[in-house]
Short mmCIF file of C-alpha atoms in Angstrom, two decimals:
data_model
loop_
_atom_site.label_atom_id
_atom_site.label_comp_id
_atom_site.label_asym_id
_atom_site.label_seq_id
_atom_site.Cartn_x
_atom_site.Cartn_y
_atom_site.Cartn_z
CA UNK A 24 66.16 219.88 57.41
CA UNK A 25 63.76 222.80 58.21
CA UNK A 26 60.67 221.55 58.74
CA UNK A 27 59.16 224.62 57.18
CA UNK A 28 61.16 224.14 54.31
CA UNK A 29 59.01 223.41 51.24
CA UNK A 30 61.83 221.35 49.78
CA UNK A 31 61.45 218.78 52.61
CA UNK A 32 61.47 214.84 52.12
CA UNK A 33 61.37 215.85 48.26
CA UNK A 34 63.84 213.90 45.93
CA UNK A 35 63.87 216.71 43.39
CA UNK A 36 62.44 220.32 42.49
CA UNK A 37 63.16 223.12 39.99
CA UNK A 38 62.90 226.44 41.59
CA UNK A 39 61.33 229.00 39.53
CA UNK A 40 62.43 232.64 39.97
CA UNK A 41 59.24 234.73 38.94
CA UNK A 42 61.51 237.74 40.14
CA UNK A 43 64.18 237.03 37.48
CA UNK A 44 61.59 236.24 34.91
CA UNK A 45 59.86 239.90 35.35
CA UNK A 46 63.50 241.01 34.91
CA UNK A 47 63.66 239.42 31.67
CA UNK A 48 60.44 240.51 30.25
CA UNK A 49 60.96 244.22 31.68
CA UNK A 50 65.32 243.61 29.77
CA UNK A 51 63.73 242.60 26.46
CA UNK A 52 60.40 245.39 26.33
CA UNK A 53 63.81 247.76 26.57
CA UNK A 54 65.81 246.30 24.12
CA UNK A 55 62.56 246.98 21.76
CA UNK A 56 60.95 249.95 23.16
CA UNK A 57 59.34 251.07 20.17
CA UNK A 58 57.42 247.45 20.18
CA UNK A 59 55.02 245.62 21.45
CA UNK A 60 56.42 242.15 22.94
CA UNK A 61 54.77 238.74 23.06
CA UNK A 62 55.77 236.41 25.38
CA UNK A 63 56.40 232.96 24.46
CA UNK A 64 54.88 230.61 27.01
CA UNK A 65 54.14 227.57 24.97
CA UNK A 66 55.69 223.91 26.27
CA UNK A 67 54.17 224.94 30.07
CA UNK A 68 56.42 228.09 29.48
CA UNK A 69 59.53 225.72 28.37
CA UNK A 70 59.00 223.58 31.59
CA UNK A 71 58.85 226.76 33.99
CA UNK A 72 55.04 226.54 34.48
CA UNK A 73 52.33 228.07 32.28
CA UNK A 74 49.97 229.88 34.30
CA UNK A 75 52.63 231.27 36.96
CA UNK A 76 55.33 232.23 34.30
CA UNK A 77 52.02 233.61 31.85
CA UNK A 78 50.57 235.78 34.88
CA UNK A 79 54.36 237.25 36.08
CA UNK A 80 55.32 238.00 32.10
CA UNK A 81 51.68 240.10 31.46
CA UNK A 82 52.99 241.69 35.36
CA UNK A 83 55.63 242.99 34.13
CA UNK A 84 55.03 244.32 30.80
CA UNK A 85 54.30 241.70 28.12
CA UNK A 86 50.73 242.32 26.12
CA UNK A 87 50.87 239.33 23.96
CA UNK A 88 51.23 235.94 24.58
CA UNK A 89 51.70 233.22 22.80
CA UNK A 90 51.49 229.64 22.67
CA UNK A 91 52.10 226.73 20.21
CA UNK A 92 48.76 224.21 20.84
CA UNK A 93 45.41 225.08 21.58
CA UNK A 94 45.60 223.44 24.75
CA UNK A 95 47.97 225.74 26.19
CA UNK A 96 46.19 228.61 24.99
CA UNK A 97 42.38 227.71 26.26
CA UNK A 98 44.27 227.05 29.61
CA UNK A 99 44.96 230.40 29.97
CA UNK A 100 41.89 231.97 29.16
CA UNK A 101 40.28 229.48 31.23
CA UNK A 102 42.06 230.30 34.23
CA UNK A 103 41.10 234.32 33.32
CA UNK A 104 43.81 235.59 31.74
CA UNK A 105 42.64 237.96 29.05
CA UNK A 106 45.43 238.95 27.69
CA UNK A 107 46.06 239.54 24.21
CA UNK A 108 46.73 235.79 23.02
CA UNK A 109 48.34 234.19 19.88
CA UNK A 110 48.18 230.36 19.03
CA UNK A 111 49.79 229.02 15.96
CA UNK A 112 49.36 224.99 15.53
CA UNK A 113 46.26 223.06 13.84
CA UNK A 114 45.27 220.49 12.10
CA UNK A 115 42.07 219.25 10.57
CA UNK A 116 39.53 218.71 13.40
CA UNK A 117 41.10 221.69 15.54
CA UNK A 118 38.53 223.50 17.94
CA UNK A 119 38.64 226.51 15.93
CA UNK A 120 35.36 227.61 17.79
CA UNK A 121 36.34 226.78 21.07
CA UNK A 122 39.92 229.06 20.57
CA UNK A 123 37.08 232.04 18.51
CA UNK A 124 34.77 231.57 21.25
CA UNK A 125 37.19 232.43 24.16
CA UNK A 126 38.95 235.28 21.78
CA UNK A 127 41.95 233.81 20.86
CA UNK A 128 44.09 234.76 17.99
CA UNK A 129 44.18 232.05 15.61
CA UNK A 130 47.38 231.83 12.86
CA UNK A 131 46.86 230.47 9.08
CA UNK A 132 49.15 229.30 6.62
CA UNK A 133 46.82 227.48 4.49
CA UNK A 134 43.55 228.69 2.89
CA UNK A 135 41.78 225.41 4.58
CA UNK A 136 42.73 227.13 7.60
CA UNK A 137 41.14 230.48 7.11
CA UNK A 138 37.64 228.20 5.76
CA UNK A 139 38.11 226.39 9.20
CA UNK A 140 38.29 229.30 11.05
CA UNK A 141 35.76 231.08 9.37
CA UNK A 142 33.07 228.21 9.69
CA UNK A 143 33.41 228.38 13.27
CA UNK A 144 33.43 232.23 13.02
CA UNK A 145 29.98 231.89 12.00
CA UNK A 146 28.88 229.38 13.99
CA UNK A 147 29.82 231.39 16.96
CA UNK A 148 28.20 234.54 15.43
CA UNK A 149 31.77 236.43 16.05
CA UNK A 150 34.77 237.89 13.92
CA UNK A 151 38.16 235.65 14.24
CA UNK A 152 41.06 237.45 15.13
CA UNK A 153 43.63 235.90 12.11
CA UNK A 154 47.62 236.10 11.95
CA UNK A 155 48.66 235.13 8.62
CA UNK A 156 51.93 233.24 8.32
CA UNK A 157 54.34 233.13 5.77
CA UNK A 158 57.09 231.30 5.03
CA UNK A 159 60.18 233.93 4.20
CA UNK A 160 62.75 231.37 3.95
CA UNK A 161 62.51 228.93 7.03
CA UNK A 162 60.88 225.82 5.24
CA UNK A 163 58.82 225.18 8.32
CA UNK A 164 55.68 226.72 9.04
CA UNK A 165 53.77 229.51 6.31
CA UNK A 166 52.59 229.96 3.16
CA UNK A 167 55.45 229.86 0.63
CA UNK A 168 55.87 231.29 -2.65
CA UNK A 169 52.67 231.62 -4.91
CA UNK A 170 50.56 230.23 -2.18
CA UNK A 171 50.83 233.72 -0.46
CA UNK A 172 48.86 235.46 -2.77
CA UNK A 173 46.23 233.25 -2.89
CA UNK A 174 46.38 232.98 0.77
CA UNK A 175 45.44 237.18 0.43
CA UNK A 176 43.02 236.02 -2.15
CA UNK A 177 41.09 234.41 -0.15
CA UNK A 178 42.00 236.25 3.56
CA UNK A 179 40.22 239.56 1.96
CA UNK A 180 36.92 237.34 0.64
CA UNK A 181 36.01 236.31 4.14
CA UNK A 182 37.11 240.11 6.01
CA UNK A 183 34.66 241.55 3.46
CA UNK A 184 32.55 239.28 4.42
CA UNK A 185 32.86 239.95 8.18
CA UNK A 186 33.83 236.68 9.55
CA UNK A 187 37.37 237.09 9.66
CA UNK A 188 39.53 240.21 10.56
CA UNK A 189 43.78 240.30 9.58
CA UNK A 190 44.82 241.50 12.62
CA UNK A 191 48.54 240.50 12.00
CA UNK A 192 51.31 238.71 9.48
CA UNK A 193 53.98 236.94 10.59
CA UNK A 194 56.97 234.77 9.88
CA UNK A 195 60.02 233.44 11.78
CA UNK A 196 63.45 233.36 11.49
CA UNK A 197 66.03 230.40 10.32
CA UNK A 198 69.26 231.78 11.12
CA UNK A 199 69.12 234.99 13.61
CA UNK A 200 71.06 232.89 16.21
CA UNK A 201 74.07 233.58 13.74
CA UNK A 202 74.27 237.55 13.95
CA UNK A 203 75.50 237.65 10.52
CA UNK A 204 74.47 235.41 8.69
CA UNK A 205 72.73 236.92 5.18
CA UNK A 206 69.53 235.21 5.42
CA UNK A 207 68.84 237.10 8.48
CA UNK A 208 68.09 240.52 6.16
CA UNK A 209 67.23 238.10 2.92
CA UNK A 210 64.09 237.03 5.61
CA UNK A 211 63.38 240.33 6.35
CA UNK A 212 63.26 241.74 3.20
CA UNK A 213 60.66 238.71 1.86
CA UNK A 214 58.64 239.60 4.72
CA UNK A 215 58.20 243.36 4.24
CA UNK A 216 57.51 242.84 0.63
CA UNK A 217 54.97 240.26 1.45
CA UNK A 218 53.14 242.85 3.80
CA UNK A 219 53.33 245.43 1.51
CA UNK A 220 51.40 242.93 -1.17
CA UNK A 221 48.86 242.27 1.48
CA UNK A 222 48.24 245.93 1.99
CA UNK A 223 48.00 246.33 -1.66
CA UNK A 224 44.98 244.07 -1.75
CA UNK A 225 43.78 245.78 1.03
CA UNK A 226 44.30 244.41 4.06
CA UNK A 227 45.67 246.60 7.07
CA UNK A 228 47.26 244.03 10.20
CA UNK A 229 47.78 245.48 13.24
CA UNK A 230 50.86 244.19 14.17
CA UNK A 231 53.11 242.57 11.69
CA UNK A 232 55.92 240.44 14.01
CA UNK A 233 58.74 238.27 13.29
CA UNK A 234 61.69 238.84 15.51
CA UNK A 235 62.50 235.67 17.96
CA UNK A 236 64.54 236.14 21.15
CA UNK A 237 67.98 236.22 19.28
CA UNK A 238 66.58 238.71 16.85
CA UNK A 239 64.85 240.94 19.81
CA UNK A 240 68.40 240.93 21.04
CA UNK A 241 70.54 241.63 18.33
CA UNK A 242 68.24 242.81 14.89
CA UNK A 243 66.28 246.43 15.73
CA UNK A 244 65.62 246.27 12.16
CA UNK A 245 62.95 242.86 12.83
CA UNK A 246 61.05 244.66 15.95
CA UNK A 247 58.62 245.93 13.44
CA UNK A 248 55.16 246.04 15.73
CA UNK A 249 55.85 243.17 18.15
CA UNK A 250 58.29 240.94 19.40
CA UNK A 251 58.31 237.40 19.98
CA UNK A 252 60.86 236.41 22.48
CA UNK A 253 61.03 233.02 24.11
CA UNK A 254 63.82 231.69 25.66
CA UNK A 255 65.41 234.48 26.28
CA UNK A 256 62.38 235.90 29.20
CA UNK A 257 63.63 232.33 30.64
CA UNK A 258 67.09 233.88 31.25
CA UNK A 259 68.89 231.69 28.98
CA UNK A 260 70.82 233.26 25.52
CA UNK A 261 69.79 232.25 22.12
CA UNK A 262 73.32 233.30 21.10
CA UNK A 263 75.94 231.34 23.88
CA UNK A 264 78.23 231.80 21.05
CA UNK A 265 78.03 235.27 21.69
CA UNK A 266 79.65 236.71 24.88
CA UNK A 267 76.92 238.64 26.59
CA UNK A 268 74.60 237.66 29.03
CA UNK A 269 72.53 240.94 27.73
CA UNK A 270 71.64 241.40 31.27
CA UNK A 271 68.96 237.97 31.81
CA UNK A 272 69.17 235.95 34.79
CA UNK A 273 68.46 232.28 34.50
CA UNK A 274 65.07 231.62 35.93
CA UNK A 275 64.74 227.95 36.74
CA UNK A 276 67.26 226.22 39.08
CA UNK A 277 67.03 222.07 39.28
CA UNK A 278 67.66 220.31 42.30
CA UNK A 279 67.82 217.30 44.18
CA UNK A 280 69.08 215.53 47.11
CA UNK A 281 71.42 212.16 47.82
CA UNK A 282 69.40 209.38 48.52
CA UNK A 283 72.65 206.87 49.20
CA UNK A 284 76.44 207.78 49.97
CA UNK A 285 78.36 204.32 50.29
CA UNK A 286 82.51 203.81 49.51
CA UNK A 287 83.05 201.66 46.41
CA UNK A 288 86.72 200.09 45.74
CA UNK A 289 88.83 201.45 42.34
CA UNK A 290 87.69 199.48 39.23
CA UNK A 291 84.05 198.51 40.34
CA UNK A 292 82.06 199.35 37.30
CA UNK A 293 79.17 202.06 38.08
CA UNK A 294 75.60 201.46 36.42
CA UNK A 295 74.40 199.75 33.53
CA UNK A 296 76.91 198.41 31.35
CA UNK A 297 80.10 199.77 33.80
CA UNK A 298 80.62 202.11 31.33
CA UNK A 299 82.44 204.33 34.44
CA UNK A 300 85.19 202.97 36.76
CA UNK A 301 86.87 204.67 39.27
CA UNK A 302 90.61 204.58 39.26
CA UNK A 303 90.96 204.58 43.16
CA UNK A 304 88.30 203.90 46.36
CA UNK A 305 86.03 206.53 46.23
CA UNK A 306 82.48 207.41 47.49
CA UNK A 307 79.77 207.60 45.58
CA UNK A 308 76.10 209.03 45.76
CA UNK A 309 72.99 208.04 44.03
CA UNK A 310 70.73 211.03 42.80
CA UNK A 311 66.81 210.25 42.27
CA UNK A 312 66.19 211.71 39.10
CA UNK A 313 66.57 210.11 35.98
CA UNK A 314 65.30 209.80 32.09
CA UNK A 315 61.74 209.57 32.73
CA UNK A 316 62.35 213.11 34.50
CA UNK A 317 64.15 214.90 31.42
CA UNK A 318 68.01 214.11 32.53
CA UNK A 319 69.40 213.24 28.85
CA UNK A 320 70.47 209.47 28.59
CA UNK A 321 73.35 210.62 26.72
CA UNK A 322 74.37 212.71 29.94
CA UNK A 323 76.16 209.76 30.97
CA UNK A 324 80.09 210.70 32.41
CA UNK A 325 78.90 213.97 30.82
CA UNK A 326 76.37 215.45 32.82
CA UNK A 327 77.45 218.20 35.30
CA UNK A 328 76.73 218.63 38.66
CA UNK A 329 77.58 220.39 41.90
CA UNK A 330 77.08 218.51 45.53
CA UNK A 331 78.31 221.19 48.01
CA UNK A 332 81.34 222.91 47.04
CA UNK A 333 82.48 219.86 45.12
CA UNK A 334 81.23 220.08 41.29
CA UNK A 335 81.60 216.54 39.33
CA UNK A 336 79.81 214.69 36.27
CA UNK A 337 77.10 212.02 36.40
CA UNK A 338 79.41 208.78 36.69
CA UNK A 339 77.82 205.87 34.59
CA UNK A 340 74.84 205.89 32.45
CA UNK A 341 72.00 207.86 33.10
CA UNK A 342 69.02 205.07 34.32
CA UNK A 343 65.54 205.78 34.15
CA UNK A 344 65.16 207.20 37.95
CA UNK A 345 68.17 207.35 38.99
CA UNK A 346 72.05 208.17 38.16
CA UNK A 347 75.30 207.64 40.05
CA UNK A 348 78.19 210.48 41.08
CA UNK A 349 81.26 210.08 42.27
CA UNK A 350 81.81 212.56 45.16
CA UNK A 351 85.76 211.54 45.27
CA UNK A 352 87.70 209.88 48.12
CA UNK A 353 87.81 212.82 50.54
CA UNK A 354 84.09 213.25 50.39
CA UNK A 355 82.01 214.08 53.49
CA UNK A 356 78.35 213.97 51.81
CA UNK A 357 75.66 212.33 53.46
CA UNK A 358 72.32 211.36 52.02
CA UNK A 359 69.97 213.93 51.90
CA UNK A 360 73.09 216.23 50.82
CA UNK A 361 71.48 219.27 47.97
CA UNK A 362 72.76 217.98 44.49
CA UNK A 363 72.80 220.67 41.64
CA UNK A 364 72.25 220.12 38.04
CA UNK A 365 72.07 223.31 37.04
CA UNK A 366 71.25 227.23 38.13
CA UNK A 367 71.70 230.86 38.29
CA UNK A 368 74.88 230.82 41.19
CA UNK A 369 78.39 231.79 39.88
CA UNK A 370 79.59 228.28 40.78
CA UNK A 371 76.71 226.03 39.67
CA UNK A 372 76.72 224.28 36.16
CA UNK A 373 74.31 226.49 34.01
CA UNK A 374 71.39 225.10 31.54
CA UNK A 375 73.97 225.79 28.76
CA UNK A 376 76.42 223.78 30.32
CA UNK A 377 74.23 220.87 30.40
CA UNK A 378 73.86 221.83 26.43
CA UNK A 379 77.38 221.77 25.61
CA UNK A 380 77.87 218.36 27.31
CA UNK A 381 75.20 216.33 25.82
CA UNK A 382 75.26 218.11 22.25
CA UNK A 383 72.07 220.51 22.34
CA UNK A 384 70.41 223.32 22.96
CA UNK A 385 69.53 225.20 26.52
CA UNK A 386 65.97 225.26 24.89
CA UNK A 387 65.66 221.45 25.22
CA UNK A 388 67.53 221.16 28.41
CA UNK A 389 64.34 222.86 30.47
CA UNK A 390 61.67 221.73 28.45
CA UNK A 391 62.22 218.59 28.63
CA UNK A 392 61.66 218.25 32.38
CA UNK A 393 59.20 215.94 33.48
CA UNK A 394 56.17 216.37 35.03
CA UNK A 395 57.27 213.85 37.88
CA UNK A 396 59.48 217.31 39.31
CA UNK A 397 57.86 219.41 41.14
CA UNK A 398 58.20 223.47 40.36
CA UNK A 399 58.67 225.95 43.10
CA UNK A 400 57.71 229.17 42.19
CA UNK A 401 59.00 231.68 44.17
CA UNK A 402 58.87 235.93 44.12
CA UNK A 403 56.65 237.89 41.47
CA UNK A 404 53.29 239.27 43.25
CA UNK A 405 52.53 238.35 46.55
CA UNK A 406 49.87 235.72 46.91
CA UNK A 407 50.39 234.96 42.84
CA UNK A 408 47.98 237.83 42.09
CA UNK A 409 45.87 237.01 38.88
CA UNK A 410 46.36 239.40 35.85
#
């Protein structure tokens, strides 16, 4: 190994493609020209990295961003990013003065959110930037049914009285992964009609936004003012049913390296329980990465993986640290051999892969790995630039 290579004496990374990512974000502002687009950065940008993925997403064209916890979104303005920011989860107790203080936009579905928001409004002697939610059909998140009004009710009490300003209304799909299914306009139609009541009471939001990645890629008629798309600036489709790649390239490659390459005979049992046997004497190679890093338990014999030019499955169950391939009984891999999980390279098993074979989402696959691997972010401005 190159000693200058940053991947040295490491037992696993995830290279991040900043490049790729400003591709995506510059890809979906076209697919909604006429919009404004928030990027999605929440879950340290679905495992990418917040602050690095944040900065190369505002670089390249996003003005929003947004972010589930408040967390997330007092990291960024911590670390001077001023851009236009949305966050959308709190309870009871929330640092709603903390998030108004550092001019964050704040989202309520509840009036004992807007009374939250506007006591620490006042305290801080500013106006609160407020998105109001509702729910259009999802059954999630939002005020549903007769609570909307009320919600109005009580929105246009505190903007007259100065402590609050509607800057936006929002809701979010339950279907617009499924390009035709009939909730997808039944949604949109709820939502309209639930702006148009809030303008009749008189409030005027600035940006009313509901269209996720799949519906930034396949609904014009959701773009409205802004557009929300998350996994999608990662490079990965919301649709795989559909057969279009709509131009994204996958931004976050994970790797690791062989740690142990020994010969095993046919029928020795491989891992807890033996649940994989090799039919003839083979070698084998044992990856360190595990379930305490975000490889799926249930990617045992599933999981695929590419060592070389040879691509295989994870052979046994998936341990902790640690799982076992079989590299067949030709192989010529040594340890410290590259092992693939998954990438961007025409011959390399894909995030969605890794989906299909354990029985999720490409969403989940990302996020859900560990801190324990280490993220190398490489391209987007030189030296990192702040924005």
């Amino acid at each position: 190994m190159n000693a200058t290579d940053p991947t040295a004496g490491l037992t696993v990374w995830a290279e991040i493609d900043l490049d790729a990512l400003e591709h995506n974000v510059r890809t979906l502002c076209a697919r909604a020209p006429k919009s404004e687009l928030m990027a999605v950065v929440k879950a340290d940008a679905y495992g990418h990295g917040l602050l690095p993925v944040a900065r190369a997403a505002v670089r390249a064209g996003a003005g929003w961003l947004g972010v589930a916890q408040f967390a997330e979104a007092f990291a960024l303005r911590d670390a001077g990013i001023t851009t236009r920011l949305l966050t959308w989860l709190s309870v009871p107790g929330s640092d709603f003065a903390g998030a108004v203080r550092r001019d964050i936009d704040l989202s309520a579905s509840a009036t004992w959110t807007l009374y939250a928001i506007a006591a620490a409004a006042r305290e801080q002697g500013r106006t609160a930037r407020v998105h109001l939610k509702i729910d259009t059909g999802l059954g999630r998140g939002g005020a549903y049914g007769t609570d909307w009004p009320a919600l109005l009710d009580h929105a246009r009490l505190l903007e007259a009285e100065g402590v609050i300003s509607v800057v936006g209304i929002w809701t979010h799909f339950a279907l617009a992964d499924a390009p035709e299914h009939p909730t997808v306009l039944t949604q949109q139609d709820t939502f309209f009609e639930a702006v148009a009541l809030a303008e009749k009471v008189g409030l005027r939001p600035e940006v009313r936004h509901l269209a996720n990645s799949a519906a930034t890629l396949l609904h014009p008629s959701a773009h409205a003012d802004l557009v929300r798309p998350g996994i999608a600036i990662y490079g990965l489709s919301p649709v795989p049913q559909v057969a279009d790649d709509f131009g994204l390239r996958p931004v976050m490659t994970l790797r690791a390296r062989l740690s142990l390459v020994k010969r095993v005979p046919a029928g020795q049992g491989i891992s807890y329980g033996h649940v994989y046997r090799p039919e003839v004497d083979t070698s084998v190679g044992l990856v360190p990465l595990g379930y305490a890093d975000g490889i799926p338990r249930n990617a045992t014999n599933v999981g695929p993986v590419r060592v070389g030019d040879h691509r295989t499955t994870i052979a046994g169950r998936v341990c902790m640290d640690q799982f076992v391939v079989d590299l067949g009984p030709q192989s010529s891999a040594v340890a410290g051999d590259v092992v693939t999980l998954f990438g961007a390279g025409p011959e390399e098993p894909s995030a969605q892969d890794w989906a299909d074979a354990t029985d999720t989402i490409s969403y989940e696959i990302v996020s859900r790995i560990g801190a324990r691997v280490p993220r190398l972010w490489r391209g987007g401005a030189p030296g990192g630039a702040e924005v």
